[in-house]
PDB file of C-alpha atoms and ligand atoms in Angstrom:
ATOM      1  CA  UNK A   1     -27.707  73.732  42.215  1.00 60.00           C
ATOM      2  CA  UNK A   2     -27.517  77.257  42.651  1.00 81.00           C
ATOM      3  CA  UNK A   3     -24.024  78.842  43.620  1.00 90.00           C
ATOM      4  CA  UNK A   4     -23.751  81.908  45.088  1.00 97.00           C
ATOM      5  CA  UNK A   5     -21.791  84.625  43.822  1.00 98.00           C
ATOM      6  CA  UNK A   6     -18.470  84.275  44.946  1.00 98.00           C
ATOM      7  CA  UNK A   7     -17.864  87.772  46.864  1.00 98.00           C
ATOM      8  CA  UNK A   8     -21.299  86.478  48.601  1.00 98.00           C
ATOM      9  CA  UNK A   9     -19.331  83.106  49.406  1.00 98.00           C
ATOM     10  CA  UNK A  10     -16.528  84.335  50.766  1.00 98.00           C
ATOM     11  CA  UNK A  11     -17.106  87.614  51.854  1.00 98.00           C
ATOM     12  CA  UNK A  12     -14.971  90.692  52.101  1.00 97.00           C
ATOM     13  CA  UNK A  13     -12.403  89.672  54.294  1.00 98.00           C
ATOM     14  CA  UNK A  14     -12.379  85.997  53.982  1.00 98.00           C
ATOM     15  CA  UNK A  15      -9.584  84.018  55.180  1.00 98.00           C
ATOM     16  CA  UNK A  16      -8.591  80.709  53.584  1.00 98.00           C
ATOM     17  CA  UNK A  17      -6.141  78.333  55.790  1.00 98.00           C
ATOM     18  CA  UNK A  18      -3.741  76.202  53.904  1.00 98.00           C
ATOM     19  CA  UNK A  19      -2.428  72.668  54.519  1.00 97.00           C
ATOM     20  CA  UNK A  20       0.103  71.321  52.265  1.00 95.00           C
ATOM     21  CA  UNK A  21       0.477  67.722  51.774  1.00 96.00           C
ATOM     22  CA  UNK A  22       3.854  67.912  50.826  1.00 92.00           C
ATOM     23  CA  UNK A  23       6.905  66.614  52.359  1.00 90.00           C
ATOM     24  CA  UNK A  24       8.719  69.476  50.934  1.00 85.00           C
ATOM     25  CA  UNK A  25       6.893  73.168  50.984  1.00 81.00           C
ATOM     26  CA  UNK A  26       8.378  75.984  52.387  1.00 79.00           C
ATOM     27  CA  UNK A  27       6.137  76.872  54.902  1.00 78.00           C
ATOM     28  CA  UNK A  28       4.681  73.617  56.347  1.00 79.00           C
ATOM     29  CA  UNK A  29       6.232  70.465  54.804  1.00 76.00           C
ATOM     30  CA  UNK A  30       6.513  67.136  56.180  1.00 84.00           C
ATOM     31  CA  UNK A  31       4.160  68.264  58.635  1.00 88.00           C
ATOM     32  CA  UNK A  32       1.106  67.199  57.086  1.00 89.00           C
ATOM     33  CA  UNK A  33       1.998  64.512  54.800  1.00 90.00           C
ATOM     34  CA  UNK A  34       0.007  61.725  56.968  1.00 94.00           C
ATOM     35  CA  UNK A  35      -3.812  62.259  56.099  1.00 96.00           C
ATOM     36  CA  UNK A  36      -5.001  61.959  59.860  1.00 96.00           C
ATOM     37  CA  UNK A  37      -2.659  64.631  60.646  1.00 96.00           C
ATOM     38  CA  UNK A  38      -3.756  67.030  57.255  1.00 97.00           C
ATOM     39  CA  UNK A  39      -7.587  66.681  58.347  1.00 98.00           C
ATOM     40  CA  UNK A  40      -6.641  67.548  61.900  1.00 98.00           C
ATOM     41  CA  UNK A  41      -5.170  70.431  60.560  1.00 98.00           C
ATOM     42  CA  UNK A  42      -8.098  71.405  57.947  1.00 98.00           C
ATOM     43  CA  UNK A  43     -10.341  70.893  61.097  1.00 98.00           C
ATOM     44  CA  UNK A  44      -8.322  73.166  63.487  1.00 98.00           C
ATOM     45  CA  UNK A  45      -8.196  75.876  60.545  1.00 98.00           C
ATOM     46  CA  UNK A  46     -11.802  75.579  60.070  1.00 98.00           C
ATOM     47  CA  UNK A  47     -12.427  76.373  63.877  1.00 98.00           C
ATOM     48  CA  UNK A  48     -10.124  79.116  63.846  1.00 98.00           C
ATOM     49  CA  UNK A  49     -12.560  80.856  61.246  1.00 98.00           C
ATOM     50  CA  UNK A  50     -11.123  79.879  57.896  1.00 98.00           C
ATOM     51  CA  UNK A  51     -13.872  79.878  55.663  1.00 98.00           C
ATOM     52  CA  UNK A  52     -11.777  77.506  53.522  1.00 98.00           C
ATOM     53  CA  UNK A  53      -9.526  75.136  53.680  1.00 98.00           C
ATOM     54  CA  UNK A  54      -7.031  75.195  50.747  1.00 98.00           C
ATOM     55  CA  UNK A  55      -5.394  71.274  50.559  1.00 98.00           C
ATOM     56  CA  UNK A  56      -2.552  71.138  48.312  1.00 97.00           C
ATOM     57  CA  UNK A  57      -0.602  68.292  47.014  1.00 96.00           C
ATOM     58  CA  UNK A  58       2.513  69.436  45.227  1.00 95.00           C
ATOM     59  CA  UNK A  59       4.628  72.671  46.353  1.00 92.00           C
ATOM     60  CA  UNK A  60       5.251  75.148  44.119  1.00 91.00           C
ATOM     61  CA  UNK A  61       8.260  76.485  46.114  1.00 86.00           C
ATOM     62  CA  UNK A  62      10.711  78.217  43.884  1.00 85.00           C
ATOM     63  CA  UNK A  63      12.913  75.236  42.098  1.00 85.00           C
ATOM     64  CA  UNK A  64      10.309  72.306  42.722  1.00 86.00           C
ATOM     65  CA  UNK A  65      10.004  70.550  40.015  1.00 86.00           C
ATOM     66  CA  UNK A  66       6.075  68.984  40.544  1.00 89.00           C
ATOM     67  CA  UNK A  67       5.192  65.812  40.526  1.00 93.00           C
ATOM     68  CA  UNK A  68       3.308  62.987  38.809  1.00 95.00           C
ATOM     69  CA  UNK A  69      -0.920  62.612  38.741  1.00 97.00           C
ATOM     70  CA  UNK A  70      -0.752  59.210  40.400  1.00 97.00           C
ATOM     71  CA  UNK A  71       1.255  61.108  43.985  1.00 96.00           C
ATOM     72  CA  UNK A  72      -0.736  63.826  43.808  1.00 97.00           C
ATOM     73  CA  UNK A  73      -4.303  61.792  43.940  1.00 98.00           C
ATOM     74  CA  UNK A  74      -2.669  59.574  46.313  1.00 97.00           C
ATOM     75  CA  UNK A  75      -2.002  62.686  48.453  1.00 97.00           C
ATOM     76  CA  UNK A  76      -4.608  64.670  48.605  1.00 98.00           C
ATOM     77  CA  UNK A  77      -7.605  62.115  47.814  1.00 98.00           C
ATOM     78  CA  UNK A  78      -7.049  60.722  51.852  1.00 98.00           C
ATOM     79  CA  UNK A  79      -7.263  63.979  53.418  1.00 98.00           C
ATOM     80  CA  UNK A  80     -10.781  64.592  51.595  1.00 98.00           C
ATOM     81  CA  UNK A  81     -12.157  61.530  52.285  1.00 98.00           C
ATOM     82  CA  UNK A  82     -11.478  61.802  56.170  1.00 98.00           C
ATOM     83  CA  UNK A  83     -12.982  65.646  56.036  1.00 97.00           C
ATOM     84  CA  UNK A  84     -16.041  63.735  54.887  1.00 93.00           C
ATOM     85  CA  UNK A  85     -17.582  67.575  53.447  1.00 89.00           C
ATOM     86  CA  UNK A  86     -17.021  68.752  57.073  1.00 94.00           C
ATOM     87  CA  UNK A  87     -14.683  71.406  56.523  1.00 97.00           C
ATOM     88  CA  UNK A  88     -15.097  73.295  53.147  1.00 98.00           C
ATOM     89  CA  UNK A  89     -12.297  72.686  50.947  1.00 98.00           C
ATOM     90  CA  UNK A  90     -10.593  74.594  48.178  1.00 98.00           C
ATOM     91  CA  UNK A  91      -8.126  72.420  46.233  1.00 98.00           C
ATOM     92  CA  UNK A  92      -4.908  73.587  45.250  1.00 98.00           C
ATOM     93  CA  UNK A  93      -4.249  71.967  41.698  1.00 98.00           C
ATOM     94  CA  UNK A  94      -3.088  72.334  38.655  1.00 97.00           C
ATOM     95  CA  UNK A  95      -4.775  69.221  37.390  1.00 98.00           C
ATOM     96  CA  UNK A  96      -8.087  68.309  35.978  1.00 98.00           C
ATOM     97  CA  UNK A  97      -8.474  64.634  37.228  1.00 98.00           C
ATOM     98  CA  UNK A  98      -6.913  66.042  40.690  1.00 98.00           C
ATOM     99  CA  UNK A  99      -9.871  68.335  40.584  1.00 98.00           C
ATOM    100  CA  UNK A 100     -12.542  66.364  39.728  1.00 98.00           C
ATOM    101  CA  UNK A 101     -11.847  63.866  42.622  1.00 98.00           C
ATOM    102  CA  UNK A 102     -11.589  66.987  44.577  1.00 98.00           C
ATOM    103  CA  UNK A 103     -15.191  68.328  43.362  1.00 98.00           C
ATOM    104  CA  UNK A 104     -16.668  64.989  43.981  1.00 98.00           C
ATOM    105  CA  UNK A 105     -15.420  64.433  47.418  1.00 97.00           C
ATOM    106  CA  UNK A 106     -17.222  68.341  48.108  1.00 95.00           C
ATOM    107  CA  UNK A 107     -14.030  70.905  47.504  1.00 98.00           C
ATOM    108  CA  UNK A 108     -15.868  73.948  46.171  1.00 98.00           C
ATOM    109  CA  UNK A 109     -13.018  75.935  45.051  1.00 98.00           C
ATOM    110  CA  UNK A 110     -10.179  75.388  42.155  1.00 98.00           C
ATOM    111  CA  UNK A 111      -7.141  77.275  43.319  1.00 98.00           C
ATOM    112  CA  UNK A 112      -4.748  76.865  39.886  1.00 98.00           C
ATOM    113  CA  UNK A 113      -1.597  78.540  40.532  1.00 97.00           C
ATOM    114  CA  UNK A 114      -1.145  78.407  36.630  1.00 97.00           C
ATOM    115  CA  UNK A 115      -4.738  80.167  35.489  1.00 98.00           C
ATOM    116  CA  UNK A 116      -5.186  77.259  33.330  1.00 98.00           C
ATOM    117  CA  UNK A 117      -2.266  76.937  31.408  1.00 97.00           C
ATOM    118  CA  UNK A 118      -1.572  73.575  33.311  1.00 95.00           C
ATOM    119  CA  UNK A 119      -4.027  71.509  31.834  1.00 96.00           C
ATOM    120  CA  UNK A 120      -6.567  72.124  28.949  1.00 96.00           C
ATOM    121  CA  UNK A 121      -9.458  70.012  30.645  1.00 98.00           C
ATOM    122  CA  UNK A 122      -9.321  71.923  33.727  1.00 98.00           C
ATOM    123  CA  UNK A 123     -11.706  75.069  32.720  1.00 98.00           C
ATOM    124  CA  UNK A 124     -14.032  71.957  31.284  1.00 98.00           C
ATOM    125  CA  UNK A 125     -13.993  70.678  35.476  1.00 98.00           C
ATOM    126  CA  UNK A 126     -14.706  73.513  36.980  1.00 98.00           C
ATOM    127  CA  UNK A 127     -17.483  74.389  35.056  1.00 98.00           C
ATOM    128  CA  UNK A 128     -19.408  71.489  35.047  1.00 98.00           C
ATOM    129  CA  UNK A 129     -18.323  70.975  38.834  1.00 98.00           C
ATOM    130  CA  UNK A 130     -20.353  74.222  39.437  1.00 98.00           C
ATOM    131  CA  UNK A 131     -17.153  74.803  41.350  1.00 98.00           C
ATOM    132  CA  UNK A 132     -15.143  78.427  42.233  1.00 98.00           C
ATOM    133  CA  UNK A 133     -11.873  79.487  40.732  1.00 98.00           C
ATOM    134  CA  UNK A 134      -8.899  81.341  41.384  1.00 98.00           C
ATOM    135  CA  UNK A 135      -7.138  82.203  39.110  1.00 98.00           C
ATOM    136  CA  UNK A 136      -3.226  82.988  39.963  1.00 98.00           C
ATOM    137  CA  UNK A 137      -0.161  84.793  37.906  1.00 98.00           C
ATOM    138  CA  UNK A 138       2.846  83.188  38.055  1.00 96.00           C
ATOM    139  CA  UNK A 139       6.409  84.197  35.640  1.00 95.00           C
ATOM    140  CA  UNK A 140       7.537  80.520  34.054  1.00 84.00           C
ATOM    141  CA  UNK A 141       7.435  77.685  35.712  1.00 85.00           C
ATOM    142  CA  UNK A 142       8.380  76.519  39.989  1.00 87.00           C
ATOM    143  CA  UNK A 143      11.407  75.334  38.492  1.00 87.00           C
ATOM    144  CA  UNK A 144      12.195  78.751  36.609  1.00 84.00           C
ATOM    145  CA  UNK A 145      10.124  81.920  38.063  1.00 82.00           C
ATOM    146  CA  UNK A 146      13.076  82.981  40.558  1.00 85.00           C
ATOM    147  CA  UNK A 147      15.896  83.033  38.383  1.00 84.00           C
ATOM    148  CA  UNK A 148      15.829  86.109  37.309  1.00 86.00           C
ATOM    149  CA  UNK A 149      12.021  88.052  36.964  1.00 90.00           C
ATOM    150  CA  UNK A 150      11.750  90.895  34.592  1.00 92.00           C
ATOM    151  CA  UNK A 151       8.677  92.729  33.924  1.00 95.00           C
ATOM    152  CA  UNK A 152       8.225  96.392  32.127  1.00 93.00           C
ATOM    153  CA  UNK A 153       5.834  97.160  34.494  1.00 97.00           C
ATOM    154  CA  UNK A 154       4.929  94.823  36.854  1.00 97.00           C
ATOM    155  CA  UNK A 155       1.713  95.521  38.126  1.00 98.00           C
ATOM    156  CA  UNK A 156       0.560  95.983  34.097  1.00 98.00           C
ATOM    157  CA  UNK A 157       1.895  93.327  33.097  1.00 97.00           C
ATOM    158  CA  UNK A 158      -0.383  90.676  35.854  1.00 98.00           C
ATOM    159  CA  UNK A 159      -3.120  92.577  35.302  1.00 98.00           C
ATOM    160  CA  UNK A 160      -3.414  92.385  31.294  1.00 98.00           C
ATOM    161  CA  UNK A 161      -2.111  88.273  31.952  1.00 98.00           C
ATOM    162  CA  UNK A 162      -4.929  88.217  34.313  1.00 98.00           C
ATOM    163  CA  UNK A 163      -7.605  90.027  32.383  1.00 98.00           C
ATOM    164  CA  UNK A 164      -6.982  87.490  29.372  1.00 98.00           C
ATOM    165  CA  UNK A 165      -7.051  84.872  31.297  1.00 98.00           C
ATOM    166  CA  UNK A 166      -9.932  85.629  32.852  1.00 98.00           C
ATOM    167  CA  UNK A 167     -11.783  85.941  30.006  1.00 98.00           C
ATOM    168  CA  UNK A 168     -10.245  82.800  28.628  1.00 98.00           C
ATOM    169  CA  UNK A 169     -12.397  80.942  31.863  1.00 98.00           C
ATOM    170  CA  UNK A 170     -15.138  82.665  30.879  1.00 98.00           C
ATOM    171  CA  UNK A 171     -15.492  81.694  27.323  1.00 98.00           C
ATOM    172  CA  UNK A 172     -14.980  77.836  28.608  1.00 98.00           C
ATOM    173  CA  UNK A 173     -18.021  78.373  30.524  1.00 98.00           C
ATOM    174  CA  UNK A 174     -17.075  79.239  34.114  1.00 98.00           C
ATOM    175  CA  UNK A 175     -19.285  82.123  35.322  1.00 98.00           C
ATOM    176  CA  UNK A 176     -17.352  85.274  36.345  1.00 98.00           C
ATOM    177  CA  UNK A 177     -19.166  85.673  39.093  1.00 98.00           C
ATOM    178  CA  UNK A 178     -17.367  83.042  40.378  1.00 98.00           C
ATOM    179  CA  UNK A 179     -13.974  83.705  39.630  1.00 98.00           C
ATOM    180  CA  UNK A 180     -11.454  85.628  41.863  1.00 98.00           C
ATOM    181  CA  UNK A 181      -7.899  86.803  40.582  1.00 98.00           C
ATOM    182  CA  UNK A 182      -4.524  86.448  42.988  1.00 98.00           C
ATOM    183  CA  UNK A 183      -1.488  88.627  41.411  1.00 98.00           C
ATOM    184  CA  UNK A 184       0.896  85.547  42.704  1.00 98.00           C
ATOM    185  CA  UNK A 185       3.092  87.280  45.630  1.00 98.00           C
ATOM    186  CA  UNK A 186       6.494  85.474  44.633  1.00 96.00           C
ATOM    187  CA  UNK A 187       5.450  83.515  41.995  1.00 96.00           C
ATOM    188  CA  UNK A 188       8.199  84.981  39.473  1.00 95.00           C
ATOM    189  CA  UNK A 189       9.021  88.391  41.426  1.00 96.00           C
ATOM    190  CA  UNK A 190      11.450  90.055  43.026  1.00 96.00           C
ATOM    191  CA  UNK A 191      11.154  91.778  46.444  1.00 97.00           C
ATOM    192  CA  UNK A 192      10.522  94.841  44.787  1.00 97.00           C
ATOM    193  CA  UNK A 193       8.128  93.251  42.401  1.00 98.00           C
ATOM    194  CA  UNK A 194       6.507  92.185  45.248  1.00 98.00           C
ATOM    195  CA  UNK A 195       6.217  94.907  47.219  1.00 98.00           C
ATOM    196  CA  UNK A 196       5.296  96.917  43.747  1.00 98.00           C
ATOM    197  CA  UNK A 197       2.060  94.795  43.041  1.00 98.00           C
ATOM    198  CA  UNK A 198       0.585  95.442  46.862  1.00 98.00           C
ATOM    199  CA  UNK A 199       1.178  98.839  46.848  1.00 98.00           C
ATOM    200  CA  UNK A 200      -1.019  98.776  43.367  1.00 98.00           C
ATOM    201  CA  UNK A 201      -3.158  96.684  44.403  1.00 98.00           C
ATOM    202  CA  UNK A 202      -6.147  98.933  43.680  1.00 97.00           C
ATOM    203  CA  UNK A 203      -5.209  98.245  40.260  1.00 98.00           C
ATOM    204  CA  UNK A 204      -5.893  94.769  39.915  1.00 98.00           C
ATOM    205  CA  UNK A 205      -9.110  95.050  42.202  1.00 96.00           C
ATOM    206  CA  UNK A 206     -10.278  97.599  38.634  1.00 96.00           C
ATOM    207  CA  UNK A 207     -10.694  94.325  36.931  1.00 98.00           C
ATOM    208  CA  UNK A 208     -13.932  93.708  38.625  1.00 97.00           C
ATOM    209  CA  UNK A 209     -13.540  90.594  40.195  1.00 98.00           C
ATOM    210  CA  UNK A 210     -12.412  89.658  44.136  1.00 98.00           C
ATOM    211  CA  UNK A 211      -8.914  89.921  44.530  1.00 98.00           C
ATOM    212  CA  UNK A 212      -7.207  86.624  46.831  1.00 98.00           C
ATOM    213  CA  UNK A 213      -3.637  87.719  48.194  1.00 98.00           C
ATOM    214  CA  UNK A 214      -1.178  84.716  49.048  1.00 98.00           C
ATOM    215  CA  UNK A 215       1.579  86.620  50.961  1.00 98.00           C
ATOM    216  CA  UNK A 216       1.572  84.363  54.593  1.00 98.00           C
ATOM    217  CA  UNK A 217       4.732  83.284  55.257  1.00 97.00           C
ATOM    218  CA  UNK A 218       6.683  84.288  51.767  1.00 97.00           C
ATOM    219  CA  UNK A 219      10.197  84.393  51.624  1.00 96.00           C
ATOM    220  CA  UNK A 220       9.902  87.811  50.522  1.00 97.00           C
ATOM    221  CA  UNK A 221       9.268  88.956  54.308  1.00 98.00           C
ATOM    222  CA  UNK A 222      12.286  87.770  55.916  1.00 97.00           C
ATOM    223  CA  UNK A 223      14.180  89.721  53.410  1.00 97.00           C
ATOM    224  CA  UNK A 224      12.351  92.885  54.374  1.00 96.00           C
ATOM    225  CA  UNK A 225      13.628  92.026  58.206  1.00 96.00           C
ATOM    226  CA  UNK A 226      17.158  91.527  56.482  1.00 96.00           C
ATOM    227  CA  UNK A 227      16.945  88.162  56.859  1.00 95.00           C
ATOM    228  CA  UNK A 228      18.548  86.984  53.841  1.00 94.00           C
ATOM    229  CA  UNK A 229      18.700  83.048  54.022  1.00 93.00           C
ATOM    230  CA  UNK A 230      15.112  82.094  55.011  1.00 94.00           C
ATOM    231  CA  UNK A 231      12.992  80.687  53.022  1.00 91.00           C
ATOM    232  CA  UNK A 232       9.997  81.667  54.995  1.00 94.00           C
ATOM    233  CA  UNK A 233       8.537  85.108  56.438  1.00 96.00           C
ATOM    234  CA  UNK A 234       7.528  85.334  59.889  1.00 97.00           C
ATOM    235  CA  UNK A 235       3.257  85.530  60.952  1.00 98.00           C
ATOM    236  CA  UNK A 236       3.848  88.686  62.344  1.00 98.00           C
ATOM    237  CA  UNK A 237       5.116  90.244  59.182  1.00 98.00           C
ATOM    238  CA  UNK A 238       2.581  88.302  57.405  1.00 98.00           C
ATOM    239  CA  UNK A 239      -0.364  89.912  59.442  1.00 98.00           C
ATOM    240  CA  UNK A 240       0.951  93.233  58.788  1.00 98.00           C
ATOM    241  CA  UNK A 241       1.107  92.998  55.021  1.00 98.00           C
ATOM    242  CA  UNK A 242      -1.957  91.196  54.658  1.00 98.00           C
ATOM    243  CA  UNK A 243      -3.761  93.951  56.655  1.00 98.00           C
ATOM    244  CA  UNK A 244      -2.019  96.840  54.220  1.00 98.00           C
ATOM    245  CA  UNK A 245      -3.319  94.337  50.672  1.00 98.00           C
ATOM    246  CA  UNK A 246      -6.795  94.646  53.041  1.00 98.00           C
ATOM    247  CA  UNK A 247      -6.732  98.428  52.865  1.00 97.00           C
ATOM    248  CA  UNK A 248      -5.493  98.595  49.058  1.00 97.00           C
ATOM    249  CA  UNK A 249      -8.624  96.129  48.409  1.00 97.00           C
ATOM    250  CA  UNK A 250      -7.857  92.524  49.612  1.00 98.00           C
ATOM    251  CA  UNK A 251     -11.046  90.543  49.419  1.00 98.00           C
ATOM    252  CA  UNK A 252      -9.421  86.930  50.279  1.00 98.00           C
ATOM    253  CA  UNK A 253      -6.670  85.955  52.454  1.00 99.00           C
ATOM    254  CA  UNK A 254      -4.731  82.873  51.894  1.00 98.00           C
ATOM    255  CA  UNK A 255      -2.688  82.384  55.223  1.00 98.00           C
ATOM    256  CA  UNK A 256      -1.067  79.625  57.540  1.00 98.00           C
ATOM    257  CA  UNK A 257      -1.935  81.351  60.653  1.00 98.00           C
ATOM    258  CA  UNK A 258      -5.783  81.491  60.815  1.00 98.00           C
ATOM    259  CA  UNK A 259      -6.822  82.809  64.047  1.00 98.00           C
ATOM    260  CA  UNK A 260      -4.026  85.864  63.763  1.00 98.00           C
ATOM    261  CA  UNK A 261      -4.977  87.226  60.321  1.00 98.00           C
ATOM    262  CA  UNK A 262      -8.550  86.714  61.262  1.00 98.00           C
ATOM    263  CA  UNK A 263      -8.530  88.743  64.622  1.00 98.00           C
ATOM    264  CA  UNK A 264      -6.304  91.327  62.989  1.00 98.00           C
ATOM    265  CA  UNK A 265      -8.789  91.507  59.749  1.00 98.00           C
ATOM    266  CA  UNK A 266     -11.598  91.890  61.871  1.00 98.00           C
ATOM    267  CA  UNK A 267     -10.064  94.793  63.950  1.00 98.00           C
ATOM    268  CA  UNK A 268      -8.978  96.479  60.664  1.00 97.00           C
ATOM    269  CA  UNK A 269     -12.713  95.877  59.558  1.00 97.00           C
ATOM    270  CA  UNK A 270     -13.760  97.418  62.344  1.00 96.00           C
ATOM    271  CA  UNK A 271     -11.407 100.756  62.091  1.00 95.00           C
ATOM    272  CA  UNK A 272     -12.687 100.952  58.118  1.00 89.00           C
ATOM    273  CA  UNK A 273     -16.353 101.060  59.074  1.00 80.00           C
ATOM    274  CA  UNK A 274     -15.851 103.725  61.917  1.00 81.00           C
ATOM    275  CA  UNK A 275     -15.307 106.566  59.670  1.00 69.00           C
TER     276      UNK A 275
HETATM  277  N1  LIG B   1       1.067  80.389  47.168  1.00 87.22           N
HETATM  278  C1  LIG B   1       1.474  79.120  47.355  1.00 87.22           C
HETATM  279  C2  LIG B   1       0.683  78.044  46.908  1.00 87.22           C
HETATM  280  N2  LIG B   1      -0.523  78.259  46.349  1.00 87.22           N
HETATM  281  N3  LIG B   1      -2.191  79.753  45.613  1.00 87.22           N
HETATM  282  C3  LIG B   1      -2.615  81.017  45.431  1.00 87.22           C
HETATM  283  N4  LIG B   1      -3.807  81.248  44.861  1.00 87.22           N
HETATM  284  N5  LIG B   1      -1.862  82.101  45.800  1.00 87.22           N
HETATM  285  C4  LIG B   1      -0.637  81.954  46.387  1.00 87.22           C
HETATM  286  O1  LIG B   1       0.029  82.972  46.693  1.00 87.22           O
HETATM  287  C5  LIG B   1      -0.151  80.622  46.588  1.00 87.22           C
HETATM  288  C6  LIG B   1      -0.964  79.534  46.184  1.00 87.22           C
HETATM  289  C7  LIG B   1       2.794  78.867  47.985  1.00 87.22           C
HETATM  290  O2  LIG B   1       2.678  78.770  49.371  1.00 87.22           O
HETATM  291  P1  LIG B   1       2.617  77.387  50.167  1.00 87.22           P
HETATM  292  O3  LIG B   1       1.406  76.611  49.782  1.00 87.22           O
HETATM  293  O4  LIG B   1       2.728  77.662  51.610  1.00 87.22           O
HETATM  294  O5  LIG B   1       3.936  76.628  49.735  1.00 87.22           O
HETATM  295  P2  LIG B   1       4.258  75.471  48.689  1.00 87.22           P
HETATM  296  O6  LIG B   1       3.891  75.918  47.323  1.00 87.22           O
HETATM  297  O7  LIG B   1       5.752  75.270  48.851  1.00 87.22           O
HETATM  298  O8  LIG B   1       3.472  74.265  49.080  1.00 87.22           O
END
């Protein structure tokens, strides 16, 4: 089986929709948690131009404490098997038996949100899967990363974590030219921190591979709009960040609202090539 690069895959700017199936995520949960209603979803993103469609099992909210192998399977496993390899599927796990269900039932993508510190099998998975990988920076743990974030210099500091552990895939036999690095937009950071590592974004995209941007929907949003108690961003402000990580060198999107980031990314596209 030959796989294609993965800038070739998912072109720049790709947009991957997400459907947690999760009673509790910030953005979406409870909404999705019955599997008819998750592959209705995956389908719907799919038509609104997602090249993916990132299914996720357990939240990784700020506090969540993650749950067992057995819930996660039982999750996610459903939601595959109705897709039936009609949407393309990125799985968003942690763990390697959650993957290689995934891989079997035709995901093509590993999203970890811990770059392979969750499980030492999981590099072993993706390789042999022939499967993609992104790999994420996150401070601590969901339980732990918003307590209080400290960095000497943030953007530094993801990219050398990133760097290593992209090298660390690498060496367990995952090809980098399938690999794509996401600095972890609230994963362990501040506003500031936040709005820090998009600014820089340039710098992470010097490490050579595709860089994936979750920002859709982060809490980090409403707090710009003063909002203080929200736990989620609106699309609006979503679309307009997402468009600024495009300019600083976005490759992948990672959004709830498919058709909006993908009509706006196009149009931004569009202004990019005219001059
Ligand atoms: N963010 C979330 C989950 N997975 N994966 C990557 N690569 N990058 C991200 O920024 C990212 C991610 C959190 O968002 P969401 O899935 O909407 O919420 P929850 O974790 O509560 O399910």
């Amino acid at each position: 089986m030959t796989v294609p690069p993965i800038e070739e895959y998912l072109p720049r700017p790709s947009v991957i929709g997400v459907v947690n199936v999760t009673p509790d995520s910030f953005s979406d949960g409870g909404r999705f948690l019955d599997p008819d209603a998750a592959a209705a979803r995956a389908r719907q993103l799919h038509a609104e131009g997602a090249v993916l469609v990132d299914v996720g099992g357990e939240s990784t909210r700020p506090g969540s404490e993650g749950i067992g192998l057995a819930e996660e399977l039982a999750r996610v496993v459903p939601v595959l098997e109705r897709l039936g390899g009609s949407v393309p599927v990125s799985i968003d796990t942690s763990k390697a038996e959650v993957a290689r269900r995934a891989l079997e039932l035709g995901a093509v993508l590993v999203n970890d949100v811990t770059a392979l510190r969750g499980d030492p099998e999981l590099a072993g998975v993706v390789a042999s899967g022939g499967a993609y990988l992104c790999l994420m920076h996150m401070l601590g743990t969901p339980r732990t990363m918003q307590l209080d974030p400290r960095y000497d210099d943030v953007v530094a500091d993801v990219c050398a974590f990133l760097d290593e552990r992209l090298e660390l895939a690498v060496s367990e036999g995952v090809p980098e030219e399938r690999i794509c690095l996401d600095p972890g937009i609230g994963f362990g950071k501040t506003v500031e921190h936040n709005l820090e590592l998009l600014a820089r974004l340039d710098e992470l995209g010097s490490l050579g591979r595709p860089v994936l941007v979750g920002i859709s929907r982060k809490r980090f949003l409403a707090r710009i709009l003063g909002d203080q108690d929200s736990p989620a961003g609106t699309t609006a402000a979503s679309v307009g960040a997402a468009i600024f990580a495009y300019e600083r060198g976005a490759s992948i999107f990672r959004v709830h609202d498919v058709r909006e980031h993908v009509e706006a990314l196009a149009a931004a596209r569009a202004l990019v090539g005219a001059h």
